[in-house]
Tab-separated table of C-alpha atoms in Angstrom:
chain	number	residue	atom	x	y	z
X	1	UNK	CA	105.414	72.855	109.231
X	2	UNK	CA	103.826	71.504	106.061
X	3	UNK	CA	105.177	71.750	102.532
X	4	UNK	CA	102.767	74.276	101.700
X	5	UNK	CA	103.886	76.438	104.852
X	6	UNK	CA	107.483	76.052	103.964
X	7	UNK	CA	106.767	77.163	100.369
X	8	UNK	CA	104.852	80.361	101.571
X	9	UNK	CA	107.698	81.221	103.708
X	10	UNK	CA	110.317	80.963	101.098
X	11	UNK	CA	107.969	82.770	98.643
X	12	UNK	CA	107.596	85.658	101.028
X	13	UNK	CA	111.371	85.644	101.634
X	14	UNK	CA	112.347	85.659	97.867
X	15	UNK	CA	109.825	88.605	97.167
X	16	UNK	CA	111.220	90.654	99.982
X	17	UNK	CA	114.751	89.785	98.896
X	18	UNK	CA	114.461	90.672	95.336
X	19	UNK	CA	112.861	93.836	96.401
X	20	UNK	CA	116.064	94.618	98.598
X	21	UNK	CA	118.179	93.589	95.812
X	22	UNK	CA	116.366	96.238	93.676
X	23	UNK	CA	116.053	98.947	96.243
X	24	UNK	CA	118.437	98.569	99.074
X	25	UNK	CA	117.698	99.335	102.707
X	26	UNK	CA	115.069	101.618	101.326
X	27	UNK	CA	112.807	98.938	100.542
X	28	UNK	CA	111.890	98.466	104.137
X	29	UNK	CA	109.857	101.779	103.889
X	30	UNK	CA	107.628	100.559	101.085
X	31	UNK	CA	106.628	97.421	103.182
X	32	UNK	CA	105.001	99.032	106.184
X	33	UNK	CA	101.607	98.213	105.364
X	34	UNK	CA	102.139	94.290	104.524
X	35	UNK	CA	99.627	92.503	106.718
X	36	UNK	CA	97.378	95.636	107.612
X	37	UNK	CA	94.614	94.818	104.977
X	38	UNK	CA	94.531	91.263	106.261
X	39	UNK	CA	94.019	92.242	109.716
X	40	UNK	CA	91.402	94.982	109.128
X	41	UNK	CA	89.452	92.502	107.098
X	42	UNK	CA	89.463	90.286	110.049
X	43	UNK	CA	89.044	92.626	112.752
X	44	UNK	CA	87.701	95.964	111.407
X	45	UNK	CA	88.172	98.619	113.770
X	46	UNK	CA	89.166	96.248	116.553
X	47	UNK	CA	92.548	95.942	114.907
X	48	UNK	CA	93.060	99.442	116.371
X	49	UNK	CA	93.149	98.133	119.717
X	50	UNK	CA	96.484	96.700	120.652
X	51	UNK	CA	95.272	94.505	123.554
X	52	UNK	CA	92.513	92.968	121.278
X	53	UNK	CA	94.821	92.747	118.214
X	54	UNK	CA	97.627	91.004	120.197
X	55	UNK	CA	95.206	88.602	121.874
X	56	UNK	CA	93.447	87.625	118.584
X	57	UNK	CA	97.002	87.061	116.947
X	58	UNK	CA	98.017	84.729	119.609
X	59	UNK	CA	94.734	82.752	119.658
X	60	UNK	CA	94.981	82.332	115.921
X	61	UNK	CA	98.498	80.977	116.168
X	62	UNK	CA	100.628	83.744	114.668
X	63	UNK	CA	102.894	83.554	117.838
X	64	UNK	CA	102.907	81.524	121.033
X	65	UNK	CA	103.065	84.578	123.160
X	66	UNK	CA	103.878	88.193	123.317
X	67	UNK	CA	105.310	90.457	126.159
X	68	UNK	CA	105.328	94.163	125.644
X	69	UNK	CA	106.108	97.718	126.884
X	70	UNK	CA	105.211	100.829	126.052
X	71	UNK	CA	106.188	104.334	126.950
X	72	UNK	CA	105.670	107.775	125.395
X	73	UNK	CA	108.301	107.161	122.875
X	74	UNK	CA	108.858	103.526	122.282
X	75	UNK	CA	106.748	100.399	121.934
X	76	UNK	CA	108.639	97.311	122.484
X	77	UNK	CA	107.382	93.760	122.109
X	78	UNK	CA	109.070	90.237	122.507
X	79	UNK	CA	107.354	87.962	120.119
X	80	UNK	CA	107.875	84.241	121.087
X	81	UNK	CA	107.834	81.480	118.487
X	82	UNK	CA	106.331	83.446	115.648
X	83	UNK	CA	104.720	81.594	112.646
X	84	UNK	CA	106.852	83.874	110.485
X	85	UNK	CA	110.100	82.485	111.863
X	86	UNK	CA	111.262	81.048	108.578
X	87	UNK	CA	111.049	84.132	106.675
X	88	UNK	CA	113.288	85.803	109.470
X	89	UNK	CA	115.774	82.933	109.280
X	90	UNK	CA	116.012	83.391	105.309
X	91	UNK	CA	117.581	87.116	106.004
X	92	UNK	CA	119.232	86.100	109.050
X	93	UNK	CA	121.154	83.401	107.192
X	94	UNK	CA	122.378	86.228	104.341
X	95	UNK	CA	123.528	88.281	107.627
X	96	UNK	CA	120.521	90.624	106.921
X	97	UNK	CA	117.744	92.250	108.845
X	98	UNK	CA	114.263	91.160	107.715
X	99	UNK	CA	112.725	94.153	105.568
X	100	UNK	CA	109.302	93.662	107.082
X	101	UNK	CA	107.611	92.135	109.753
X	102	UNK	CA	103.691	91.940	109.235
X	103	UNK	CA	103.137	91.309	112.904
X	104	UNK	CA	105.023	94.631	113.589
X	105	UNK	CA	103.069	96.396	110.862
X	106	UNK	CA	99.800	95.306	112.390
X	107	UNK	CA	100.793	96.703	115.748
X	108	UNK	CA	102.308	100.043	114.166
X	109	UNK	CA	99.019	100.482	112.459
X	110	UNK	CA	97.194	100.650	115.864
X	111	UNK	CA	99.967	102.693	117.222
X	112	UNK	CA	99.276	105.192	114.344
X	113	UNK	CA	95.470	105.198	114.820
X	114	UNK	CA	95.955	105.577	118.423
X	115	UNK	CA	98.382	108.725	118.557
X	116	UNK	CA	98.074	109.973	114.714
X	117	UNK	CA	101.859	109.638	114.232
X	118	UNK	CA	103.456	107.020	111.885
X	119	UNK	CA	105.772	104.873	114.074
X	120	UNK	CA	108.871	103.216	112.669
X	121	UNK	CA	110.041	99.748	113.025
X	122	UNK	CA	113.454	99.767	114.342
X	123	UNK	CA	115.942	96.870	113.798
X	124	UNK	CA	114.558	93.661	115.006
X	125	UNK	CA	116.505	91.842	117.669
X	126	UNK	CA	116.520	88.090	116.653
X	127	UNK	CA	116.986	85.732	119.531
X	128	UNK	CA	116.582	82.060	119.883
X	129	UNK	CA	112.874	81.612	119.519
X	130	UNK	CA	111.645	85.201	119.718
X	131	UNK	CA	111.978	88.497	117.793
X	132	UNK	CA	112.405	91.631	119.573
X	133	UNK	CA	110.246	94.517	117.857
X	134	UNK	CA	110.677	97.905	118.661
X	135	UNK	CA	108.716	100.711	117.161
X	136	UNK	CA	109.751	104.485	117.662
X	137	UNK	CA	106.644	106.592	118.011
X	138	UNK	CA	107.287	109.422	115.464
X	139	UNK	CA	106.534	112.029	118.165
X	140	UNK	CA	104.167	113.731	120.216
X	141	UNK	CA	103.092	117.345	120.269
X	142	UNK	CA	105.714	117.432	123.357
X	143	UNK	CA	108.460	116.152	121.083
X	144	UNK	CA	107.626	118.005	117.865
X	145	UNK	CA	106.642	121.315	119.496
X	146	UNK	CA	103.519	123.560	118.840
C-alpha cells in the first residue's frame, strides 16, 4: 500500500476512534451512512441492486472476493482481503470492534431500499484476511405484526 493509502487508513481510523472516545459504543449508530453517498454518486439506482453493487465493488478493488448468504432475517457476507483492512486492524489492536464498515453500509443501504426496513450491522467477525459481516434485517410484517 502506498504512503497516501496508509495515511488515509490512519486518518479514517483516528476520526472513528475520536468519535468513539467522545460517544462510546453509541457512535456506531451515527456512522451507518458512511460510504453511501459515494456509492450513490457512482452507481445511482444500481446501488440498490446487491448483486450489481457487490460485483462493482469487487471489480474496483474494494475487496478480493465476497461470499454471501441471505434469509428472511439476516444477510451474511464474508469479505475477503478488503481494502479497508488497515482501519479494522487499528481497532483490533486496541481490542475493539470497528465502529463502521463502509462496505457493510453500502450493502445495508441496498437492503433497506429492498425491504423498507433499516438493517443493523452486527459485530464484525474478524478473521485472517477476511471480515464476516452480518446485517440483521429489522423485520418484516411477519415479524413486527400488522
